[in-house]
Tab-separated table of C-alpha atoms and ligand atoms in Angstrom:
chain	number	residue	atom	x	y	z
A	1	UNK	CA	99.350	108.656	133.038
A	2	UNK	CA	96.380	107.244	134.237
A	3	UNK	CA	92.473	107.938	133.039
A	4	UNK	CA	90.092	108.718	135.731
A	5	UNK	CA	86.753	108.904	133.364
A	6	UNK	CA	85.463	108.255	129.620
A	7	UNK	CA	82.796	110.301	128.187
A	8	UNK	CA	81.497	109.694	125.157
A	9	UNK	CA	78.725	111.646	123.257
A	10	UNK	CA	76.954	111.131	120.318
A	11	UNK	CA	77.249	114.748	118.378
A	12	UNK	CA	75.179	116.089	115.590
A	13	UNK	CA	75.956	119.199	113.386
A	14	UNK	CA	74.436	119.955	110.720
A	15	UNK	CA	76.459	120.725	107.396
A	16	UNK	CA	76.179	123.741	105.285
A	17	UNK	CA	75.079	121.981	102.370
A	18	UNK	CA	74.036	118.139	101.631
A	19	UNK	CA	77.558	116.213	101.103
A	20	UNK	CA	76.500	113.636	98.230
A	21	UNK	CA	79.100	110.405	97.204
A	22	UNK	CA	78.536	107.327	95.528
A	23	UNK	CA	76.760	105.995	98.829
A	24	UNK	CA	74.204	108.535	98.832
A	25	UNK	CA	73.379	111.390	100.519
A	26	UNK	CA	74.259	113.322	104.035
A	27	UNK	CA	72.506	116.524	105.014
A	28	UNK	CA	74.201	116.135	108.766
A	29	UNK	CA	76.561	114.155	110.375
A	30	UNK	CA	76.408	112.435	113.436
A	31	UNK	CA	79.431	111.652	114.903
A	32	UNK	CA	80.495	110.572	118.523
A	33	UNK	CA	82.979	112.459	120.612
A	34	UNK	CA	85.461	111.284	123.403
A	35	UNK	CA	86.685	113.435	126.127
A	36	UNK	CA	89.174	111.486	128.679
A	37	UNK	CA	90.114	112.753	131.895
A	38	UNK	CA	93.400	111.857	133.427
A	39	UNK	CA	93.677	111.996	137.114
A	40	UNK	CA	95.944	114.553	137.081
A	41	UNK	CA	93.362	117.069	135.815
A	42	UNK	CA	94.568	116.816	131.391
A	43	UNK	CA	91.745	116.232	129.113
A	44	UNK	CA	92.237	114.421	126.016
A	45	UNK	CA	89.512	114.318	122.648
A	46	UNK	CA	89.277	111.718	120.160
A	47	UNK	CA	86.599	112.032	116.941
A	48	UNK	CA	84.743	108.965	115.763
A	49	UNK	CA	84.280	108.963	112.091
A	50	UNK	CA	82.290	106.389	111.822
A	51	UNK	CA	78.890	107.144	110.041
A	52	UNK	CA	75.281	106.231	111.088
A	53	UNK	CA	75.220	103.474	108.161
A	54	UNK	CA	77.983	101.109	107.304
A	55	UNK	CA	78.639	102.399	103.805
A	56	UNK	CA	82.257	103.724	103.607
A	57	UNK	CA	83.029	100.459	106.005
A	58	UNK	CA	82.081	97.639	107.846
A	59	UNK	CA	81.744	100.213	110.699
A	60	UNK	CA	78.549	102.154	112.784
A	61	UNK	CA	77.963	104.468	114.924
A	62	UNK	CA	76.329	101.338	116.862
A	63	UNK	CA	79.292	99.296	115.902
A	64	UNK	CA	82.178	101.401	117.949
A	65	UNK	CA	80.082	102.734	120.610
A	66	UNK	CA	79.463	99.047	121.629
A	67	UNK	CA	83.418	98.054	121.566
A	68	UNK	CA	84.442	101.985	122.837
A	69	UNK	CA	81.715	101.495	126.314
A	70	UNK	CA	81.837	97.617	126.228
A	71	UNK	CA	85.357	96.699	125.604
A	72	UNK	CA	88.109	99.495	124.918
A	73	UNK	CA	87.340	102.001	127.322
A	74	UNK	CA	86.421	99.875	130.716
A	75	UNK	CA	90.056	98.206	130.023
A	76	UNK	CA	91.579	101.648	129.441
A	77	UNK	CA	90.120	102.579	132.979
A	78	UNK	CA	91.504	99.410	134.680
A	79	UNK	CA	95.098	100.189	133.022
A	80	UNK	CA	97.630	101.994	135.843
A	81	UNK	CA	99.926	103.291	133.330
A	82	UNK	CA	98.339	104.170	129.957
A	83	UNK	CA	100.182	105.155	126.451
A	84	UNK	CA	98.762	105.599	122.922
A	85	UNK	CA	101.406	102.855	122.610
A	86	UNK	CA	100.131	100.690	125.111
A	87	UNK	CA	96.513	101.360	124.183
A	88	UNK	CA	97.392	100.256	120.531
A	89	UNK	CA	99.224	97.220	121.376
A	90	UNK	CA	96.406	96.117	123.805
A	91	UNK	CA	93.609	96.343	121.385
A	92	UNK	CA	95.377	94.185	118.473
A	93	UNK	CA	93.695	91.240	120.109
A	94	UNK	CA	90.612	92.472	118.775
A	95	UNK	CA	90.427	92.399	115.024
A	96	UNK	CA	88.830	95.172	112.811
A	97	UNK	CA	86.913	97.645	114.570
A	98	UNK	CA	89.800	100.121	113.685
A	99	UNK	CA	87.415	103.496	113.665
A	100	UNK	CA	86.634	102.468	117.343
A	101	UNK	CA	90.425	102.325	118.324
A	102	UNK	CA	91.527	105.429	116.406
A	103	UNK	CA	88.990	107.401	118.653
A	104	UNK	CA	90.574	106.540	121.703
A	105	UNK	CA	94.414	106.320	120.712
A	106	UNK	CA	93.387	109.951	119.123
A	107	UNK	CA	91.983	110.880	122.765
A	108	UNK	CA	95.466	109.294	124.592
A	109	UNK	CA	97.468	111.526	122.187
A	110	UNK	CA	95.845	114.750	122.924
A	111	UNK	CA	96.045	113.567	126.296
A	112	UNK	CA	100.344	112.666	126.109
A	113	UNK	CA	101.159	116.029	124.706
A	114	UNK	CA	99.474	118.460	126.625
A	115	UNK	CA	101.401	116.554	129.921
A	116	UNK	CA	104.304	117.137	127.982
A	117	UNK	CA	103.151	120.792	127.087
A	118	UNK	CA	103.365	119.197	123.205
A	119	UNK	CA	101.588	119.966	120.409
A	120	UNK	CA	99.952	116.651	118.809
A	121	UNK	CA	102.001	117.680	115.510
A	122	UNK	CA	105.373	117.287	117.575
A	123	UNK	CA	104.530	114.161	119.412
A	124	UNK	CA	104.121	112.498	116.165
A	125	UNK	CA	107.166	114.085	114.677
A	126	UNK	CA	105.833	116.665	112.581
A	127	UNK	CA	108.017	119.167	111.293
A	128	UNK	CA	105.263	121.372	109.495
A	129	UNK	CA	103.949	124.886	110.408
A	130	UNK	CA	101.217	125.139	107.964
A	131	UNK	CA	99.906	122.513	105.936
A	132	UNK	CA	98.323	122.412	102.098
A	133	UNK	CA	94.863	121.802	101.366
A	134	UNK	CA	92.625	120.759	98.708
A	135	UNK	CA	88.674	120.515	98.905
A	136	UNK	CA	86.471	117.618	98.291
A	137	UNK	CA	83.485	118.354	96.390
A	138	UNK	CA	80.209	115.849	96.539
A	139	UNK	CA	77.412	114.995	93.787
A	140	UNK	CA	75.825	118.454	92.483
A	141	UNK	CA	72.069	118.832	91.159
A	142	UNK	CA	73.657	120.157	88.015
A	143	UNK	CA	77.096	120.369	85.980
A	144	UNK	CA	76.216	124.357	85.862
A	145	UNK	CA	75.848	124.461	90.227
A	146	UNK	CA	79.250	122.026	89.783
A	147	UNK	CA	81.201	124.342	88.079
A	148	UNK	CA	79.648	127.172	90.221
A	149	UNK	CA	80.564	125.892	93.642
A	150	UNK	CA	84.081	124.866	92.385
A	151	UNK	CA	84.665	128.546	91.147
A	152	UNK	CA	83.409	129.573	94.543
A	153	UNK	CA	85.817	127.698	96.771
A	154	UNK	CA	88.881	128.624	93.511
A	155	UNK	CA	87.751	131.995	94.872
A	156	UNK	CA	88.394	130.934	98.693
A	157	UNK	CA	91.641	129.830	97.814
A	158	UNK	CA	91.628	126.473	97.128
A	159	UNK	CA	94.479	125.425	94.520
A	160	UNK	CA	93.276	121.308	94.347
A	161	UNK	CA	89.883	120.285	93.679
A	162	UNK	CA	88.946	116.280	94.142
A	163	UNK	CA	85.560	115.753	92.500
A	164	UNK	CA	83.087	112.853	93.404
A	165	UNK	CA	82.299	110.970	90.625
A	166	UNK	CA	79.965	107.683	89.971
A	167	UNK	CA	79.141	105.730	86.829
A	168	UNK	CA	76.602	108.324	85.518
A	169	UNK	CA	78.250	111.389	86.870
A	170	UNK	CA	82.076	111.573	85.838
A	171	UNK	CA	83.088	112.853	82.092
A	172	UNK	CA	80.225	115.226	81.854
A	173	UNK	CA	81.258	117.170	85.136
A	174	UNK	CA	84.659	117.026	84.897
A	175	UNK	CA	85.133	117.746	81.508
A	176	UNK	CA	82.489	120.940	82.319
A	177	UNK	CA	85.248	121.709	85.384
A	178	UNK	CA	88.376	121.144	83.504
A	179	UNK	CA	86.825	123.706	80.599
A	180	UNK	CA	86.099	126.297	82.817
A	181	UNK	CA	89.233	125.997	84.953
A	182	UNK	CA	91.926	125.173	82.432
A	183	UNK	CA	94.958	125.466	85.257
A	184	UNK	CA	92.852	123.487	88.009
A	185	UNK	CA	94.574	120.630	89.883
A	186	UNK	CA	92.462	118.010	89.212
A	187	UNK	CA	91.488	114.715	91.333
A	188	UNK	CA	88.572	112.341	91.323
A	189	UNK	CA	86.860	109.884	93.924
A	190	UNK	CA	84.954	107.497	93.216
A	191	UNK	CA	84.355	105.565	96.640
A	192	UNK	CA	84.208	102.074	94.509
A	193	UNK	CA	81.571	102.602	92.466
A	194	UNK	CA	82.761	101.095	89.180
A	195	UNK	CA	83.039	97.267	87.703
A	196	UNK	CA	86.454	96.466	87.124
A	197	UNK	CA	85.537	96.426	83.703
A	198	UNK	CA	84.854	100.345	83.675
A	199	UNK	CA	89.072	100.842	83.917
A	200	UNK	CA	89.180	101.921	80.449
A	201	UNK	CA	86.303	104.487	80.320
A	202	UNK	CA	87.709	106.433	83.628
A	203	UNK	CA	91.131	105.859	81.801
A	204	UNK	CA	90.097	108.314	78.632
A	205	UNK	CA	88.309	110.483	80.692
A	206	UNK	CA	90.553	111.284	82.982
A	207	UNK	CA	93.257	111.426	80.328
A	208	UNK	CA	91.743	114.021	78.297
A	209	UNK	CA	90.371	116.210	81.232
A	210	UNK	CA	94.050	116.320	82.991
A	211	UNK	CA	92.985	114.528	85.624
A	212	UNK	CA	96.003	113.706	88.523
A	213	UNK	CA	94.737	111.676	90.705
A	214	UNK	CA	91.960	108.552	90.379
A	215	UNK	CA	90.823	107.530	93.789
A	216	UNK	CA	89.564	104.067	94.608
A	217	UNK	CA	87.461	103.832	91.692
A	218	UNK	CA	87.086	99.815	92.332
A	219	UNK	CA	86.007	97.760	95.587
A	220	UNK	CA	88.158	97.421	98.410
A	221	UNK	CA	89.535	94.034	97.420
A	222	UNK	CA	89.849	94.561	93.742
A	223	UNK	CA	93.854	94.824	93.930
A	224	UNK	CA	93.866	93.582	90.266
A	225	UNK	CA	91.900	95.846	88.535
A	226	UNK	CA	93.691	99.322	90.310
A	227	UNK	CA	97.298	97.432	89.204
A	228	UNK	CA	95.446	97.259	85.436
A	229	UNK	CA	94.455	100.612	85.559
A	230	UNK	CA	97.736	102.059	87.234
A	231	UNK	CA	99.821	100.172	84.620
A	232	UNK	CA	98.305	102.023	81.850
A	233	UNK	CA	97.553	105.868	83.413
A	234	UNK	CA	99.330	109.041	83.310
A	235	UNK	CA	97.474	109.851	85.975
A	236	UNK	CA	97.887	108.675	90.127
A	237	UNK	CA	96.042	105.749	91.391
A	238	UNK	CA	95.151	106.656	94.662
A	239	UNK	CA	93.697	104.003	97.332
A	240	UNK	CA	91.517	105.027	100.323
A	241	UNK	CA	89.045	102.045	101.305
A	242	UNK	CA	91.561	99.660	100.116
A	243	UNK	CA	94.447	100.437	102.364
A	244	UNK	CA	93.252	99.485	106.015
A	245	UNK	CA	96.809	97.707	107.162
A	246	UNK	CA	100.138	97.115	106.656
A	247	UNK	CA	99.688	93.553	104.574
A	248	UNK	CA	96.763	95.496	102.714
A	249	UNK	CA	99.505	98.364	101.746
A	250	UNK	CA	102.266	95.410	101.336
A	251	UNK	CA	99.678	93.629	98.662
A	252	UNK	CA	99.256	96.873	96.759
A	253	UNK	CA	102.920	97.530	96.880
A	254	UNK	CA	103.397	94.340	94.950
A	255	UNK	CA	101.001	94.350	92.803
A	256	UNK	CA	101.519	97.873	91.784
A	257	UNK	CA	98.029	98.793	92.419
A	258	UNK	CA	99.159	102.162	94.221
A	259	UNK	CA	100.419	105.421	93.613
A	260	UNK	CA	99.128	107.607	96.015
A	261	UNK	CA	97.932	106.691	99.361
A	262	UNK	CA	95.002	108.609	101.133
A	263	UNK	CA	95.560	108.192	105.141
A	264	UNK	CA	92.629	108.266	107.608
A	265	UNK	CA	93.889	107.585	110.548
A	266	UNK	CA	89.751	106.071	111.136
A	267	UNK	CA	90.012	103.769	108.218
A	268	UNK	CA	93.575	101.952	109.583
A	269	UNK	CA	93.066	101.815	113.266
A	270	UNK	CA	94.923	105.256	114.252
A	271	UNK	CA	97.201	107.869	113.790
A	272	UNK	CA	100.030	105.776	114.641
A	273	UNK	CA	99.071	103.279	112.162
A	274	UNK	CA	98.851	106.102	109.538
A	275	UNK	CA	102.112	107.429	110.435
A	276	UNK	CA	103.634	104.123	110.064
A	277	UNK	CA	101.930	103.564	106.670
A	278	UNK	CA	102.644	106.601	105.244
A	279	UNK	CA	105.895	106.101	106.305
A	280	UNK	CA	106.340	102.462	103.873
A	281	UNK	CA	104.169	104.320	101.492
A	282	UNK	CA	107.387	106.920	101.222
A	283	UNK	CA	110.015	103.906	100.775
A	284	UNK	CA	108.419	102.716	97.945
A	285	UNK	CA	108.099	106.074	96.399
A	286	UNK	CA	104.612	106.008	96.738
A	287	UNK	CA	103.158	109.580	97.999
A	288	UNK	CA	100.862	110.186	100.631
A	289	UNK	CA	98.212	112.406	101.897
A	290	UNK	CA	96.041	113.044	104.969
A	291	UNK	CA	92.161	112.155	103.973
A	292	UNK	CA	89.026	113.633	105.583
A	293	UNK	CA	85.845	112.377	106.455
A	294	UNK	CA	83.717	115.776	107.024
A	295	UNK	CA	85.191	115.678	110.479
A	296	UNK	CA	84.272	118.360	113.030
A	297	UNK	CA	87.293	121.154	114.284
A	298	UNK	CA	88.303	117.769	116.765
A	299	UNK	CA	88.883	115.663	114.360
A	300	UNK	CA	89.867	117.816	111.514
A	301	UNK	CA	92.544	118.844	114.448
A	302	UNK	CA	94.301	115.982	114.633
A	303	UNK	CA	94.131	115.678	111.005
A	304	UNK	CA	96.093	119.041	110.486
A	305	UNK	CA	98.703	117.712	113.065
A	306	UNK	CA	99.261	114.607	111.126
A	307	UNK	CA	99.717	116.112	107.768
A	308	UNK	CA	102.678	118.127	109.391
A	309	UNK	CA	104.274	115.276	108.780
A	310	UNK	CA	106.694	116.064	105.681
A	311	UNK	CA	105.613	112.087	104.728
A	312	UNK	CA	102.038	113.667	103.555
A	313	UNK	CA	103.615	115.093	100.886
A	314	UNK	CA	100.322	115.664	98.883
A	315	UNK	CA	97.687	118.701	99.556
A	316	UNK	CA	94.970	117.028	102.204
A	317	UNK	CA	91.248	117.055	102.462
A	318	UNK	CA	91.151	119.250	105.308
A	319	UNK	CA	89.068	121.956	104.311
A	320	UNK	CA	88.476	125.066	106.515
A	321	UNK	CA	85.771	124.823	109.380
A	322	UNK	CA	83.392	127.070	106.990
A	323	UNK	CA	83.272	124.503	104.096
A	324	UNK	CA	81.534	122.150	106.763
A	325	UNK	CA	79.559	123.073	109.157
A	326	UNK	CA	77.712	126.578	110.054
A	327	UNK	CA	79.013	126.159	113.840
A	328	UNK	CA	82.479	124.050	114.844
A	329	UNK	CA	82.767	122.694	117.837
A	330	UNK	CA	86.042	124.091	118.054
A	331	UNK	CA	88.104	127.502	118.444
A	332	UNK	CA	89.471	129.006	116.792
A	333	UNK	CA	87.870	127.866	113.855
A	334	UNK	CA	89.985	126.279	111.222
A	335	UNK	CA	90.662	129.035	108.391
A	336	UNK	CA	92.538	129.006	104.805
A	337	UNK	CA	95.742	130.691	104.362
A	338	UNK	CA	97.573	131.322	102.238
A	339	UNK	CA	98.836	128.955	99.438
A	340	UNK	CA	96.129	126.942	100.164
A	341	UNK	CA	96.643	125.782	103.482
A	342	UNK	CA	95.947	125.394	107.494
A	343	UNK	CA	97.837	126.677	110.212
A	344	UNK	CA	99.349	124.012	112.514
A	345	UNK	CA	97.968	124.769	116.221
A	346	UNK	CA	100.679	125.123	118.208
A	347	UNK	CA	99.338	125.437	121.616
A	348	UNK	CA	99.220	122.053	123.598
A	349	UNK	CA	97.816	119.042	122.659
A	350	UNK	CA	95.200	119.262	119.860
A	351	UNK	CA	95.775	122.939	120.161
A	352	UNK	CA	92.091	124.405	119.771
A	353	UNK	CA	89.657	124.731	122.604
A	354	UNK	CA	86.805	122.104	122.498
A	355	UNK	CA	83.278	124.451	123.140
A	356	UNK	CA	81.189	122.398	125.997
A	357	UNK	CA	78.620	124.429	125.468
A	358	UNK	CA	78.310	123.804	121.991
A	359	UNK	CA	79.085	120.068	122.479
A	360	UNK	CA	75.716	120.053	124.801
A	361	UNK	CA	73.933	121.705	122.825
A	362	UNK	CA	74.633	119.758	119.562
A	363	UNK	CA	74.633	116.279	121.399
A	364	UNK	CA	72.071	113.626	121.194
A	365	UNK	CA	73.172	111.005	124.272
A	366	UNK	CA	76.169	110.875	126.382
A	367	UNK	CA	77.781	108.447	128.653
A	368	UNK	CA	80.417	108.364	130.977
A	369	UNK	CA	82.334	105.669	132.445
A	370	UNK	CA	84.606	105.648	135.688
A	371	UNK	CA	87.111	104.081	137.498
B	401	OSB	O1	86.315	108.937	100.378
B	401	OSB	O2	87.518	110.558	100.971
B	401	OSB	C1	86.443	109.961	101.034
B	401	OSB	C2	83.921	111.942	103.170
B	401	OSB	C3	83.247	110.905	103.791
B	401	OSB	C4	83.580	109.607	103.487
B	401	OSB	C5	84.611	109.325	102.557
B	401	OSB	C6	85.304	110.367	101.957
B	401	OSB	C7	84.921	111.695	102.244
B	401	OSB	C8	85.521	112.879	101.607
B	401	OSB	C9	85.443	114.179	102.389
B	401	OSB	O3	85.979	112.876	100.497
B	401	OSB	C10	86.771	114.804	102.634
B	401	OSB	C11	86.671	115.882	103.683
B	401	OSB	O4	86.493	115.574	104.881
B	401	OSB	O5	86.782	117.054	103.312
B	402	MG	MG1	88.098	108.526	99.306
């Protein structure tokens, strides 16, 4: 396989309603979008999650476009024979910038099955036809439009709930959710907000609301304090921002730190990497789950094919195409099933058909590089 052209554009959509975390506030996303083209005529899409600001990570939007058109995809043009493989063991020379290589070894996989007439979900190894879902809710105005909006999507079908929560916004709410849904699976996400010395606060909370799952309440390199907190919870300890490697994953292993790991293929450098991850993750007992990071019908694509993995053994955050945005970019748009869960595409590749019309419409600048 060879790629005969890169084009990248810089997408935005806007959501259906403001998505608020611990970092603040999004009313739209931009995002950027990579379509290659192989010289035999396959195209191949890969979805950028990283965000305008570096908040979530040390990535930009500014950050990966200038390794994706500077570095990763004029070396991807000069390769004869690429692989997602190949591509991945290429770009280890060049530390961090993980977001950056996800979007093109997410592009080269699309790109691999469909010349194999493959779904992505059996390229990776994926033995699931549909997939369960939960729904990540953001920072409401009110506890009373909190408890509303998680009755509505209860009433869309949505069996697992993981709330956002931030020193000033976490018993109140979920105690207010818990009360009003007494059989509701339960997680929280905190995105780091808290001190270390918070562990014991989110620890009663969480205890007496039934909450399952706690999810990265700490920073990123506060091992210690999620193995203090694990070591005394009924409840999961789940790491997202932690987890961007294998030695991070090893580290938490060790120190116990971990009991659920979220897996964005973005955050640890591909889908690959989060296959391989998840797959330690199981050896140690440790479950995993596919993340989300309001991704568009591309991304949230690949994100279905990974969780057919029967490694994710946890409901995802990969909510159907209405819960984000007004318009996907993709079709058919995703929709929830039954059990709370996603249909596996099964047609070639990603298995959805990327709109062009509605990517020019909804994009913002676009480049595109040649051999
Ligand atoms: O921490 O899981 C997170 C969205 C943006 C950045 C970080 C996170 C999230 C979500 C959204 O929780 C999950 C989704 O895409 O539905
Ligand atoms: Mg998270």
């Amino acid at each position: 396989m060879r790629v005969r052209s890169a084009r990248l554009d810089e997408v935005e959509l806007d959501l259906v309603e403001p998505f608020e975390t611990s970092f603040g506030v999004e009313k739209k996303r931009r995002f950027l979008v990579l379509r290659l083209e192989s010289t035999d005529g396959l195209e191949g899409f890969g979805e950028c999650v990283a965000a305008v600001d570096p908040l979530y990570s040390s990535e930009s939007i500014a950050s990966a476009r200038a390794m994706l058109t500077g570095r990763f995809l004029p070396n991807l043009l000069a390769t004869p024979e690429v692989t997602p493989e190949r591509f991945r063991a290429a770009a280890t020379q060049f530390r961090g910038n993980r977001m950056a290589k996800a979007t093109v070894e997410a592009a080269l996989i699309d790109l691999a099955a469909r010349s194999r007439g493959w779904s992505v979900s059996r390229f990776l190894g994926g033995r699931r036809r549909r997939v369960e879902v939960g729904v990540s809710v953001g920072i409401q105005p009110s506890v009373a439009a909190l408890v509303r909006r998680v009755g509505e999507y209860r009433a869309a079908g949505y069996r697992r709930v993981k709330l956002k929560v931030r020193p000033g916004w976490d018993a109140d709410p979920v105690r207010a959710v818990r009360r009003a849904y007494p059989d509701l699976e339960l997680w929280v996400d905190a995105n780091q907000a808290y001190p270390p010395s918070a562990g014991e606060r989110i620890r009663r909370w969480a205890v007496a609301n039934g909450v399952a799952q706690v999810e990265q309440p700490f920073p990123e390199r506060a091992i210690r304090a999620h193995a203090l907190l694990a070591r005394r919870a009924p409840f999961r300890v789940c790491l997202d921002e932690s987890v961007v490697d294998e030695s991070s994953l090893e580290d938490a292993l060790t120190a116990r730190a971990i009991s659920s790991l979220n897996v964005k293929a973005g955050r640890v450098g591909g889908l690959l990497a989060g296959r391989a991850l998840a797959l330690r993750a199981a050896r140690a007992r440790v479950p995993s789950w596919v993340g989300g990071m309001l991704e568009s019908g591309i991304g949230r694509a690949h994100n279905v094919h990974l969780a057919s993995l029967t490694e994710m053994t946890l409901p995802g955050d990969i909510s159907a195409s209405d819960r984000y945005y007004l318009e996907d970019l993709v079709d058919p748009p995703f929709v929830l099933g039954p059990g709370s869960s996603l249909e596996v595409p099964r047609g070639p590749g990603i298995g959805v058909e990327v709109s062009e019309r509605r990517l020019r419409r909804y994009r913002r600048a676009t480049k595109t590089l040649r051999r």
